[in-house]
């Protein structure tokens, strides 16, 4: 094997310019039958003994044993790269950037350079082996920004594992059956995938390969609870790795026949994009339909005149000059400027330096910054209130923007688009500025609940209560608040290092949309004089 080391450095954007260094080790087995045009990656994360993560050190000797076996064979048509990464996903991200030459300047993650390369990477397998005494294999498939590997790769690993006597599947546990016929189990499995995919956070090192067009997944070999005298699973694991490698070695072209967009309901059942996409299209399409209805209501009104037993609707066209397009445009510009401010300020080096000099923690500093921006947004109706007619025009713009964005997000990450639609669409459809004080207060309260910061907090309150049911109310809320600040910080850092666009999407689209909906709930009241009163005064 050609063995090399790869050094990388993380220039942490917060904390006064701290630097973290790491080192990857990789070896290349050159294909004896062909030039180095294509390759396969088999990776293992290295975790030091003091790590808080699960120990997966057994994966290193397993990978080396397979490397010793593979180097004696002559049938390889693709290079095989054996990679051991440090610092979890940081090491994998740095290695991929260095391998593909995307590190083109001073960045937060200094990927360094590689001394050797193989061919174009076709697929990758990441091994997380907790022990050589294996109970089952859990397949991790979610990648960065909700990307998924081709379904053929998942089916290949699942069937090879079952053939070699080890149960494997998505979200596989020691208590879950090989195949469940209960609708409850299938629903729980599908919802678990929806929530995991919607976060956009990779569930393993494999998730960083997807943005380079490389199909990858993680095999998490879970340790058996009751140890056995003979570890027969070692041979089974090696045969599984060999079967996967030889199957990928025989590929004449990249994976393309099967699905890239799917939801798994069990080990051998899935829901394809043609089945689940109509649900999102109907919800997002309802916003576009309502936008069209509001557009018609701006220019046309129905006056019903009752003449005996007949009722005729006479349409009268409203003059389009009544709409203050400049006022509507100013409100749109201000709202999206606030969203851009929420996105760019956390990325600013000046803000990072100020937080460090003020002796504020990163979590508290970013949380306070976004709370301040949200406070400015809440006070916006005092300066940018619109007339009812201008409000209708603004609502058309908001509905068109949200409907289009939800459809676009759903095409890239269905789970995220679906969850956002479930939360936002019912409120937006029922949104209607009213004169009744009770209805107005209810609308204000619901709109405040739908603020992205509040939504994230309430979701984490639910997760905290689910994970720690023994906590009292006050410690529960405090723990959820700390989790909210941590999640906010991680989303900002992930967007800067890995390119996770969840924080950017919420800042640029959904915070401005919330601001516009909030402005619509405060229409400007105009004093009108009835024609009878005018005649009497004359």
Short mmCIF file of C-alpha atoms in Angstrom, two decimals:
data_model
loop_
_atom_site.label_atom_id
_atom_site.label_comp_id
_atom_site.label_asym_id
_atom_site.label_seq_id
_atom_site.Cartn_x
_atom_site.Cartn_y
_atom_site.Cartn_z
CA UNK A 1 0.00 0.00 0.00
CA UNK A 2 1.03 3.58 -0.61
CA UNK A 3 0.67 5.18 2.81
CA UNK A 4 0.56 8.91 3.46
CA UNK A 5 -0.43 11.38 6.15
CA UNK A 6 -2.57 14.46 5.75
CA UNK A 7 -2.46 17.45 8.12
CA UNK A 8 -5.23 20.01 8.48
CA UNK A 9 -5.97 22.99 10.72
CA UNK A 10 -9.25 24.47 11.95
CA UNK A 11 -9.18 28.22 12.55
CA UNK A 12 -12.17 28.39 14.86
CA UNK A 13 -14.18 31.52 13.99
CA UNK A 14 -15.04 32.24 17.63
CA UNK A 15 -13.17 32.12 20.91
CA UNK A 16 -10.37 34.55 20.05
CA UNK A 17 -8.92 32.72 17.07
CA UNK A 18 -8.26 29.29 18.54
CA UNK A 19 -6.62 26.75 16.25
CA UNK A 20 -7.12 23.01 16.26
CA UNK A 21 -4.86 20.65 14.34
CA UNK A 22 -5.52 17.14 13.16
CA UNK A 23 -3.95 14.39 11.09
CA UNK A 24 -5.44 11.81 8.75
CA UNK A 25 -3.74 8.63 7.57
CA UNK A 26 -4.60 6.97 4.27
CA UNK A 27 -3.28 4.22 2.07
CA UNK A 28 -3.94 3.55 -1.61
CA UNK A 29 -4.17 0.09 -3.14
CA UNK A 30 -3.57 0.62 -6.85
CA UNK A 31 -5.72 -1.40 -9.22
CA UNK A 32 -3.46 -3.93 -11.00
CA UNK A 33 -5.75 -4.33 -14.02
CA UNK A 34 -6.35 -0.73 -15.07
CA UNK A 35 -4.99 2.80 -14.75
CA UNK A 36 -5.98 4.86 -11.70
CA UNK A 37 -9.14 6.35 -13.16
CA UNK A 38 -11.70 5.27 -10.53
CA UNK A 39 -11.53 4.45 -6.84
CA UNK A 40 -13.46 3.32 -3.77
CA UNK A 41 -13.02 4.70 -0.25
CA UNK A 42 -13.22 2.63 2.94
CA UNK A 43 -12.92 4.93 5.95
CA UNK A 44 -12.81 4.56 9.72
CA UNK A 45 -13.01 7.44 12.23
CA UNK A 46 -10.36 7.48 14.94
CA UNK A 47 -11.63 8.47 18.38
CA UNK A 48 -9.23 8.93 21.31
CA UNK A 49 -9.94 7.11 24.57
CA UNK A 50 -11.19 10.29 26.29
CA UNK A 51 -13.84 10.98 23.63
CA UNK A 52 -17.49 11.42 24.57
CA UNK A 53 -18.54 9.44 21.50
CA UNK A 54 -18.93 5.68 21.31
CA UNK A 55 -15.65 3.82 20.99
CA UNK A 56 -15.19 2.50 17.43
CA UNK A 57 -11.51 1.57 17.62
CA UNK A 58 -12.30 -2.00 16.51
CA UNK A 59 -12.87 -0.69 12.99
CA UNK A 60 -9.17 0.05 12.43
CA UNK A 61 -7.88 -3.56 12.75
CA UNK A 62 -10.88 -4.78 10.77
CA UNK A 63 -10.06 -2.40 7.91
CA UNK A 64 -6.37 -3.34 8.02
CA UNK A 65 -7.26 -7.03 7.91
CA UNK A 66 -9.31 -6.44 4.78
CA UNK A 67 -6.50 -4.34 3.28
CA UNK A 68 -4.08 -7.22 3.82
CA UNK A 69 -6.55 -9.55 2.11
CA UNK A 70 -7.27 -7.17 -0.79
CA UNK A 71 -3.65 -6.44 -1.70
CA UNK A 72 -3.10 -10.10 -2.59
CA UNK A 73 -5.92 -10.17 -5.14
CA UNK A 74 -5.54 -9.32 -8.81
CA UNK A 75 -9.16 -8.71 -9.81
CA UNK A 76 -9.45 -5.11 -8.63
CA UNK A 77 -10.44 -2.73 -11.42
CA UNK A 78 -10.65 0.31 -9.13
CA UNK A 79 -8.22 1.79 -6.64
CA UNK A 80 -9.14 1.26 -3.00
CA UNK A 81 -8.40 4.07 -0.55
CA UNK A 82 -8.16 3.08 3.11
CA UNK A 83 -8.68 6.19 5.22
CA UNK A 84 -8.47 6.83 8.98
CA UNK A 85 -9.74 10.29 9.92
CA UNK A 86 -9.28 12.33 13.07
CA UNK A 87 -11.57 14.93 14.66
CA UNK A 88 -14.74 13.24 13.42
CA UNK A 89 -16.28 15.05 10.43
CA UNK A 90 -13.62 17.78 10.41
CA UNK A 91 -10.99 15.31 9.27
CA UNK A 92 -13.23 13.91 6.55
CA UNK A 93 -14.20 17.38 5.32
CA UNK A 94 -10.55 18.45 5.18
CA UNK A 95 -9.51 15.29 3.33
CA UNK A 96 -12.29 15.65 0.76
CA UNK A 97 -11.46 19.31 0.14
CA UNK A 98 -7.79 18.47 -0.29
CA UNK A 99 -8.57 15.48 -2.53
CA UNK A 100 -10.81 17.50 -4.86
CA UNK A 101 -8.71 20.66 -4.70
CA UNK A 102 -11.47 22.93 -3.41
CA UNK A 103 -9.31 24.61 -0.76
CA UNK A 104 -8.53 27.71 -2.84
CA UNK A 105 -7.64 30.31 -0.23
CA UNK A 106 -7.56 31.21 3.45
CA UNK A 107 -10.60 29.62 5.06
CA UNK A 108 -11.83 28.54 8.45
CA UNK A 109 -10.79 24.97 7.67
CA UNK A 110 -7.29 24.82 6.20
CA UNK A 111 -7.45 21.51 4.36
CA UNK A 112 -3.77 21.35 3.45
CA UNK A 113 -2.62 19.19 0.54
CA UNK A 114 -2.32 15.50 -0.31
CA UNK A 115 0.86 13.84 -1.48
CA UNK A 116 -0.96 11.26 -3.57
CA UNK A 117 -4.36 10.72 -5.14
CA UNK A 118 -6.23 7.85 -6.71
CA UNK A 119 -8.91 7.93 -9.38
CA UNK A 120 -12.32 9.56 -9.30
CA UNK A 121 -14.17 8.31 -6.22
CA UNK A 122 -17.24 6.29 -7.18
CA UNK A 123 -18.51 5.24 -3.75
CA UNK A 124 -17.48 5.24 -0.10
CA UNK A 125 -18.15 3.04 2.92
CA UNK A 126 -17.61 4.35 6.44
CA UNK A 127 -17.12 1.79 9.21
CA UNK A 128 -18.06 2.40 12.85
CA UNK A 129 -17.33 -0.92 14.53
CA UNK A 130 -17.93 -0.84 18.27
CA UNK A 131 -16.69 -4.38 18.84
CA UNK A 132 -15.75 -7.51 16.94
CA UNK A 133 -18.64 -9.24 18.73
CA UNK A 134 -21.47 -7.72 16.70
CA UNK A 135 -25.16 -7.85 17.49
CA UNK A 136 -26.47 -6.07 14.38
CA UNK A 137 -25.57 -3.38 11.86
CA UNK A 138 -27.27 0.00 11.83
CA UNK A 139 -27.15 1.69 8.43
CA UNK A 140 -26.74 5.47 8.51
CA UNK A 141 -27.70 7.17 5.27
CA UNK A 142 -28.57 10.84 5.96
CA UNK A 143 -26.01 13.22 4.55
CA UNK A 144 -25.33 16.94 4.51
CA UNK A 145 -28.45 19.04 3.80
CA UNK A 146 -30.61 15.92 3.76
CA UNK A 147 -28.94 14.25 0.79
CA UNK A 148 -29.31 10.47 0.55
CA UNK A 149 -27.25 7.77 -1.18
CA UNK A 150 -28.68 5.86 -4.09
CA UNK A 151 -31.15 3.26 -2.87
CA UNK A 152 -29.22 0.50 -4.66
CA UNK A 153 -26.25 1.01 -2.33
CA UNK A 154 -28.49 0.70 0.73
CA UNK A 155 -30.11 -2.45 -0.64
CA UNK A 156 -26.71 -3.93 -1.50
CA UNK A 157 -25.38 -3.53 2.04
CA UNK A 158 -28.62 -4.69 3.64
CA UNK A 159 -28.86 -7.88 1.56
CA UNK A 160 -25.17 -8.78 1.85
CA UNK A 161 -25.36 -8.39 5.63
CA UNK A 162 -28.45 -10.56 5.90
CA UNK A 163 -26.86 -13.18 3.66
CA UNK A 164 -23.85 -13.36 6.00
CA UNK A 165 -25.96 -13.82 9.11
CA UNK A 166 -25.95 -10.28 10.55
CA UNK A 167 -29.18 -8.30 10.67
CA UNK A 168 -28.76 -4.88 9.06
CA UNK A 169 -31.18 -2.06 8.42
CA UNK A 170 -31.97 1.59 8.83
CA UNK A 171 -32.45 2.53 12.51
CA UNK A 172 -31.82 -1.11 13.36
CA UNK A 173 -31.78 -2.03 17.05
CA UNK A 174 -31.26 -5.26 18.93
CA UNK A 175 -34.97 -5.40 19.80
CA UNK A 176 -36.38 -4.49 16.39
CA UNK A 177 -37.50 -7.45 14.27
CA UNK A 178 -36.02 -8.33 10.90
CA UNK A 179 -39.28 -7.37 9.25
CA UNK A 180 -42.20 -5.66 10.91
CA UNK A 181 -45.76 -5.77 9.62
CA UNK A 182 -47.15 -3.28 12.13
CA UNK A 183 -48.13 0.09 10.73
CA UNK A 184 -47.04 1.73 13.98
CA UNK A 185 -43.45 0.52 13.57
CA UNK A 186 -43.34 1.63 9.94
CA UNK A 187 -44.75 5.04 10.82
CA UNK A 188 -42.24 5.53 13.63
CA UNK A 189 -39.38 4.53 11.33
CA UNK A 190 -40.50 6.93 8.60
CA UNK A 191 -41.05 9.85 11.00
CA UNK A 192 -37.65 9.20 12.56
CA UNK A 193 -36.08 9.54 9.12
CA UNK A 194 -38.08 12.70 8.40
CA UNK A 195 -36.87 14.45 11.56
CA UNK A 196 -33.29 13.28 11.06
CA UNK A 197 -33.17 14.35 7.42
CA UNK A 198 -34.81 17.72 8.06
CA UNK A 199 -31.96 18.86 10.31
CA UNK A 200 -29.51 18.66 7.42
CA UNK A 201 -26.80 17.32 9.75
CA UNK A 202 -24.93 14.20 8.54
CA UNK A 203 -25.36 11.15 10.75
CA UNK A 204 -21.80 10.02 9.98
CA UNK A 205 -18.67 10.80 8.02
CA UNK A 206 -20.32 9.38 4.91
CA UNK A 207 -22.64 12.38 4.70
CA UNK A 208 -19.89 14.70 3.47
CA UNK A 209 -19.28 12.65 0.32
CA UNK A 210 -22.72 13.37 -1.13
CA UNK A 211 -22.07 16.97 -2.13
CA UNK A 212 -19.26 15.70 -4.37
CA UNK A 213 -21.63 13.32 -6.13
CA UNK A 214 -20.24 10.26 -4.32
CA UNK A 215 -22.61 7.60 -3.00
CA UNK A 216 -21.75 6.72 0.58
CA UNK A 217 -23.20 5.34 3.80
CA UNK A 218 -22.05 4.25 7.25
CA UNK A 219 -22.10 0.74 8.69
CA UNK A 220 -22.43 0.99 12.46
CA UNK A 221 -21.65 -2.46 13.87
CA UNK A 222 -23.28 -2.41 17.31
CA UNK A 223 -21.69 -4.33 20.16
CA UNK A 224 -23.54 -7.35 21.50
CA UNK A 225 -24.89 -6.82 25.00
CA UNK A 226 -24.01 -10.34 26.17
CA UNK A 227 -20.57 -11.38 24.99
CA UNK A 228 -20.09 -14.80 23.44
CA UNK A 229 -17.10 -17.12 23.72
CA UNK A 230 -16.53 -17.26 19.95
CA UNK A 231 -16.71 -14.17 17.78
CA UNK A 232 -17.95 -15.63 14.53
CA UNK A 233 -19.07 -12.19 13.38
CA UNK A 234 -15.48 -11.16 12.49
CA UNK A 235 -15.48 -13.38 9.43
CA UNK A 236 -18.98 -12.23 8.56
CA UNK A 237 -17.95 -8.57 8.75
CA UNK A 238 -14.95 -9.20 6.51
CA UNK A 239 -17.12 -11.05 3.99
CA UNK A 240 -19.61 -8.16 4.02
CA UNK A 241 -16.84 -5.63 3.34
CA UNK A 242 -15.42 -7.87 0.61
CA UNK A 243 -18.84 -8.30 -0.99
CA UNK A 244 -19.50 -4.56 -0.99
CA UNK A 245 -16.05 -3.80 -2.40
CA UNK A 246 -16.30 -6.40 -5.16
CA UNK A 247 -19.80 -5.24 -6.07
CA UNK A 248 -18.60 -1.65 -6.34
CA UNK A 249 -15.52 -2.87 -8.21
CA UNK A 250 -17.76 -4.37 -10.90
CA UNK A 251 -19.63 -1.12 -11.55
CA UNK A 252 -19.28 0.05 -15.13
CA UNK A 253 -20.93 3.40 -14.39
CA UNK A 254 -22.09 5.45 -11.44
CA UNK A 255 -25.23 4.62 -9.50
CA UNK A 256 -28.18 6.05 -11.38
CA UNK A 257 -30.83 3.37 -11.91
CA UNK A 258 -32.54 3.52 -8.53
CA UNK A 259 -33.98 6.33 -6.40
CA UNK A 260 -32.08 9.22 -4.84
CA UNK A 261 -35.21 10.60 -3.13
CA UNK A 262 -37.04 8.20 -0.84
CA UNK A 263 -38.28 7.56 2.69
CA UNK A 264 -37.60 4.20 4.32
CA UNK A 265 -40.46 2.63 6.26
CA UNK A 266 -38.71 -0.71 6.92
CA UNK A 267 -35.65 -2.64 5.81
CA UNK A 268 -37.26 -3.66 2.52
CA UNK A 269 -39.98 -1.06 2.01
CA UNK A 270 -39.69 2.57 0.94
CA UNK A 271 -41.81 5.48 -0.26
CA UNK A 272 -40.60 7.03 -3.52
CA UNK A 273 -40.67 10.67 -4.52
CA UNK A 274 -43.66 10.10 -6.77
CA UNK A 275 -45.74 9.05 -3.77
CA UNK A 276 -44.77 11.62 -1.15
CA UNK A 277 -44.16 14.73 -3.26
CA UNK A 278 -47.87 15.41 -4.04
CA UNK A 279 -48.54 16.04 -0.34
CA UNK A 280 -45.99 18.85 -0.28
CA UNK A 281 -47.14 20.15 -3.67
CA UNK A 282 -50.72 20.42 -2.42
CA UNK A 283 -49.72 22.37 0.68
CA UNK A 284 -47.35 24.72 -1.12
CA UNK A 285 -49.74 24.97 -4.07
CA UNK A 286 -52.49 26.19 -1.76
CA UNK A 287 -50.35 29.27 -1.06
CA UNK A 288 -50.04 29.96 -4.78
CA UNK A 289 -53.79 29.55 -5.24
CA UNK A 290 -54.49 31.95 -2.39
CA UNK A 291 -52.04 34.42 -3.93
CA UNK A 292 -54.02 34.29 -7.17
CA UNK A 293 -57.29 34.84 -5.28
CA UNK A 294 -55.85 37.85 -3.48
CA UNK A 295 -54.56 39.22 -6.76
CA UNK A 296 -58.07 39.05 -8.22
CA UNK A 297 -59.56 40.62 -5.09
CA UNK A 298 -57.26 43.63 -5.49
CA UNK A 299 -58.63 44.52 -8.92
CA UNK A 300 -62.17 43.11 -8.76
CA UNK A 301 -64.94 43.17 -6.16
CA UNK A 302 -68.33 41.46 -6.19
CA UNK A 303 -71.37 43.63 -5.40
CA UNK A 304 -74.50 41.57 -4.95
CA UNK A 305 -77.71 43.39 -5.84
CA UNK A 306 -80.96 41.64 -5.00
CA UNK A 307 -83.79 42.40 -7.45
CA UNK A 308 -86.84 40.38 -6.47
CA UNK A 309 -85.93 36.69 -6.65
CA UNK A 310 -82.88 37.25 -8.84
CA UNK A 311 -79.36 38.00 -7.67
CA UNK A 312 -76.80 39.44 -10.04
CA UNK A 313 -73.09 39.87 -9.34
CA UNK A 314 -71.69 42.97 -10.93
CA UNK A 315 -67.93 43.16 -11.13
CA UNK A 316 -66.37 46.54 -10.80
CA UNK A 317 -62.74 47.00 -11.58
CA UNK A 318 -60.68 48.83 -8.99
CA UNK A 319 -58.19 51.37 -10.18
CA UNK A 320 -54.69 49.90 -9.99
CA UNK A 321 -53.25 53.31 -9.15
CA UNK A 322 -54.53 52.93 -5.58
CA UNK A 323 -51.77 50.42 -4.80
CA UNK A 324 -48.65 51.97 -3.33
CA UNK A 325 -46.05 49.79 -5.01
CA UNK A 326 -43.26 51.92 -3.58
CA UNK A 327 -44.50 51.41 -0.01
CA UNK A 328 -44.87 47.67 -0.54
CA UNK A 329 -41.39 47.49 -2.05
CA UNK A 330 -39.89 49.37 0.89
CA UNK A 331 -41.44 46.91 3.36
CA UNK A 332 -40.15 43.95 1.33
CA UNK A 333 -36.68 45.48 1.18
CA UNK A 334 -36.55 46.23 4.91
CA UNK A 335 -37.74 42.73 5.88
CA UNK A 336 -35.21 40.97 3.68
CA UNK A 337 -32.48 43.34 4.84
CA UNK A 338 -33.16 42.27 8.42
CA UNK A 339 -32.94 38.64 7.30
CA UNK A 340 -29.63 39.30 5.56
CA UNK A 341 -28.42 41.01 8.73
CA UNK A 342 -29.34 37.91 10.76
CA UNK A 343 -27.31 35.79 8.35
CA UNK A 344 -24.18 37.90 7.88
CA UNK A 345 -23.63 39.26 11.39
CA UNK A 346 -22.83 35.84 12.96
CA UNK A 347 -20.31 35.28 10.14
CA UNK A 348 -18.61 38.61 10.75
CA UNK A 349 -15.09 38.57 12.18
CA UNK A 350 -15.83 41.89 13.89
CA UNK A 351 -18.75 40.37 15.80
CA UNK A 352 -16.63 37.36 16.75
CA UNK A 353 -13.87 39.61 18.05
CA UNK A 354 -16.36 41.73 20.01
CA UNK A 355 -17.89 38.68 21.69
CA UNK A 356 -14.44 37.49 22.71
CA UNK A 357 -13.38 40.89 24.07
CA UNK A 358 -16.69 41.24 25.94
CA UNK A 359 -15.96 37.89 27.61
CA UNK A 360 -19.24 36.42 26.35
CA UNK A 361 -19.61 32.76 25.50
CA UNK A 362 -20.25 31.99 21.85
CA UNK A 363 -23.65 30.49 22.60
CA UNK A 364 -24.87 33.43 24.67
CA UNK A 365 -23.41 36.02 22.30
CA UNK A 366 -25.04 34.60 19.16
CA UNK A 367 -28.33 34.05 20.96
CA UNK A 368 -28.37 37.64 22.23
CA UNK A 369 -27.49 38.93 18.77
CA UNK A 370 -30.39 37.14 17.08
CA UNK A 371 -32.80 38.06 19.88
CA UNK A 372 -31.87 41.72 19.32
CA UNK A 373 -32.53 41.40 15.59
CA UNK A 374 -35.88 39.73 16.32
CA UNK A 375 -36.80 42.58 18.67
CA UNK A 376 -36.16 45.08 15.88
CA UNK A 377 -38.36 43.00 13.60
CA UNK A 378 -41.22 42.97 16.11
CA UNK A 379 -41.24 46.78 16.29
CA UNK A 380 -41.29 47.15 12.49
CA UNK A 381 -45.12 47.58 12.16
CA UNK A 382 -44.85 50.85 14.10
CA UNK A 383 -42.90 52.31 11.18
CA UNK A 384 -44.07 50.31 8.15
CA UNK A 385 -47.82 49.79 8.53
CA UNK A 386 -49.74 49.54 5.25
CA UNK A 387 -53.25 50.32 4.09
CA UNK A 388 -55.55 47.32 3.55
CA UNK A 389 -55.10 47.53 -0.22
CA UNK A 390 -51.30 47.68 0.04
CA UNK A 391 -51.50 44.87 2.58
CA UNK A 392 -53.27 42.69 0.01
CA UNK A 393 -50.51 43.38 -2.49
CA UNK A 394 -47.87 42.55 0.11
CA UNK A 395 -49.69 39.35 1.01
CA UNK A 396 -49.64 38.28 -2.64
CA UNK A 397 -45.86 38.74 -2.69
CA UNK A 398 -45.41 36.78 0.56
CA UNK A 399 -47.60 33.91 -0.63
CA UNK A 400 -45.76 33.66 -3.94
CA UNK A 401 -42.38 33.70 -2.23
CA UNK A 402 -43.24 31.12 0.42
CA UNK A 403 -45.02 28.79 -1.99
CA UNK A 404 -42.10 28.83 -4.41
CA UNK A 405 -39.49 28.37 -1.68
CA UNK A 406 -41.33 25.47 -0.06
CA UNK A 407 -41.52 23.66 -3.39
CA UNK A 408 -37.83 24.30 -4.08
CA UNK A 409 -36.78 23.16 -0.60
CA UNK A 410 -38.96 20.07 -0.91
CA UNK A 411 -37.17 19.06 -4.10
CA UNK A 412 -33.81 19.21 -2.31
CA UNK A 413 -34.81 18.10 1.19
CA UNK A 414 -38.38 16.84 1.29
CA UNK A 415 -38.44 16.34 5.05
CA UNK A 416 -37.50 19.95 5.75
CA UNK A 417 -39.98 21.30 3.21
CA UNK A 418 -42.74 19.05 4.52
CA UNK A 419 -42.26 20.00 8.18
CA UNK A 420 -42.12 23.71 7.33
CA UNK A 421 -45.30 23.37 5.27
CA UNK A 422 -47.14 21.56 8.06
CA UNK A 423 -46.28 24.35 10.50
CA UNK A 424 -46.62 27.43 8.29
CA UNK A 425 -49.31 26.74 5.69
CA UNK A 426 -52.37 26.39 8.01
CA UNK A 427 -51.61 29.69 9.74
CA UNK A 428 -50.91 31.54 6.50
CA UNK A 429 -54.07 30.22 4.86
CA UNK A 430 -56.18 31.37 7.82
CA UNK A 431 -54.33 34.67 8.19
CA UNK A 432 -56.74 37.57 7.86
CA UNK A 433 -56.41 40.93 9.64
CA UNK A 434 -59.60 41.39 11.65
CA UNK A 435 -61.23 44.18 13.59
CA UNK A 436 -62.31 41.98 16.48
CA UNK A 437 -59.93 42.47 19.40
CA UNK A 438 -60.12 38.81 20.44
CA UNK A 439 -59.30 37.55 16.95
CA UNK A 440 -56.54 40.12 16.61
CA UNK A 441 -54.90 39.04 19.87
CA UNK A 442 -55.14 35.39 18.84
CA UNK A 443 -53.49 36.16 15.49
CA UNK A 444 -50.67 38.06 17.19
CA UNK A 445 -50.09 35.21 19.64
CA UNK A 446 -50.03 32.55 16.90
CA UNK A 447 -47.67 34.62 14.78
CA UNK A 448 -45.27 35.07 17.69
CA UNK A 449 -45.31 31.32 18.28
CA UNK A 450 -44.30 30.77 14.65
CA UNK A 451 -41.17 32.89 14.91
CA UNK A 452 -38.20 30.63 13.97
CA UNK A 453 -36.50 31.20 17.34
CA UNK A 454 -39.66 30.31 19.28
CA UNK A 455 -40.33 27.30 17.07
CA UNK A 456 -36.84 25.95 17.68
CA UNK A 457 -37.20 26.46 21.42
CA UNK A 458 -40.56 24.69 21.65
CA UNK A 459 -39.31 21.78 19.54
CA UNK A 460 -36.33 21.37 21.85
CA UNK A 461 -38.61 21.59 24.88
CA UNK A 462 -40.47 18.60 23.47
CA UNK A 463 -37.27 16.66 22.79
CA UNK A 464 -35.90 17.49 26.24
CA UNK A 465 -39.10 16.31 27.89
CA UNK A 466 -38.96 13.10 25.82
CA UNK A 467 -35.33 12.40 26.75
CA UNK A 468 -35.51 13.56 30.39
CA UNK A 469 -39.07 12.94 31.62
CA UNK A 470 -37.92 13.05 35.25
CA UNK A 471 -37.09 16.78 35.12
CA UNK A 472 -39.36 19.34 36.75
CA UNK A 473 -40.80 22.20 34.71
CA UNK A 474 -38.21 24.89 35.53
CA UNK A 475 -35.11 22.69 35.00
CA UNK A 476 -36.74 21.37 31.84
CA UNK A 477 -37.22 24.86 30.38
CA UNK A 478 -33.70 25.89 31.42
CA UNK A 479 -32.16 22.82 29.81
CA UNK A 480 -34.18 23.41 26.64
CA UNK A 481 -32.96 27.02 26.53
CA UNK A 482 -29.34 25.87 26.79
CA UNK A 483 -30.00 23.32 24.04
CA UNK A 484 -31.49 26.08 21.88
CA UNK A 485 -28.38 28.23 22.24
CA UNK A 486 -26.16 25.23 21.45
CA UNK A 487 -28.24 24.29 18.39
CA UNK A 488 -28.09 27.87 17.14
CA UNK A 489 -24.31 27.95 17.52
CA UNK A 490 -23.84 24.59 15.83
CA UNK A 491 -26.02 25.64 12.89
CA UNK A 492 -23.94 28.80 12.38
CA UNK A 493 -20.62 26.93 12.63
CA UNK A 494 -21.86 24.13 10.35
CA UNK A 495 -22.84 26.66 7.71
CA UNK A 496 -19.36 28.18 7.85
CA UNK A 497 -17.36 24.93 7.81
CA UNK A 498 -19.44 22.30 6.02
CA UNK A 499 -21.87 24.37 3.97
CA UNK A 500 -25.05 23.38 5.80
CA UNK A 501 -27.62 25.82 4.41
CA UNK A 502 -30.33 25.44 7.07
CA UNK A 503 -29.29 28.57 8.99
CA UNK A 504 -28.85 30.58 5.79
CA UNK A 505 -32.24 29.44 4.48
CA UNK A 506 -34.07 30.40 7.66
CA UNK A 507 -32.29 33.75 7.85
CA UNK A 508 -32.75 34.81 4.23
CA UNK A 509 -36.25 33.46 3.57
CA UNK A 510 -38.27 32.50 6.61
CA UNK A 511 -37.31 35.31 8.98
CA UNK A 512 -38.23 37.95 6.33
CA UNK A 513 -41.44 36.06 5.57
CA UNK A 514 -42.34 36.04 9.26
CA UNK A 515 -41.64 39.78 9.46
CA UNK A 516 -43.95 40.43 6.50
CA UNK A 517 -46.71 38.31 8.04
CA UNK A 518 -46.27 40.24 11.29
CA UNK A 519 -46.60 43.55 9.43
CA UNK A 520 -49.80 42.31 7.76
CA UNK A 521 -51.40 41.85 11.18
CA UNK A 522 -51.10 45.61 11.84
CA UNK A 523 -52.95 47.30 8.95
CA UNK A 524 -53.21 51.07 8.89
CA UNK A 525 -56.74 52.20 9.70
CA UNK A 526 -58.12 54.97 7.54
CA UNK A 527 -60.96 57.28 8.51
CA UNK A 528 -63.72 57.19 5.89
CA UNK A 529 -66.67 59.55 5.58
CA UNK A 530 -70.00 58.15 4.41
CA UNK A 531 -71.72 59.73 1.36
CA UNK A 532 -74.86 60.54 3.41
CA UNK A 533 -72.84 62.59 5.87
CA UNK A 534 -71.21 64.49 3.01
CA UNK A 535 -74.65 65.32 1.50
CA UNK A 536 -75.99 66.49 4.85
CA UNK A 537 -73.03 68.78 5.41
CA UNK A 538 -73.41 70.25 1.94
#
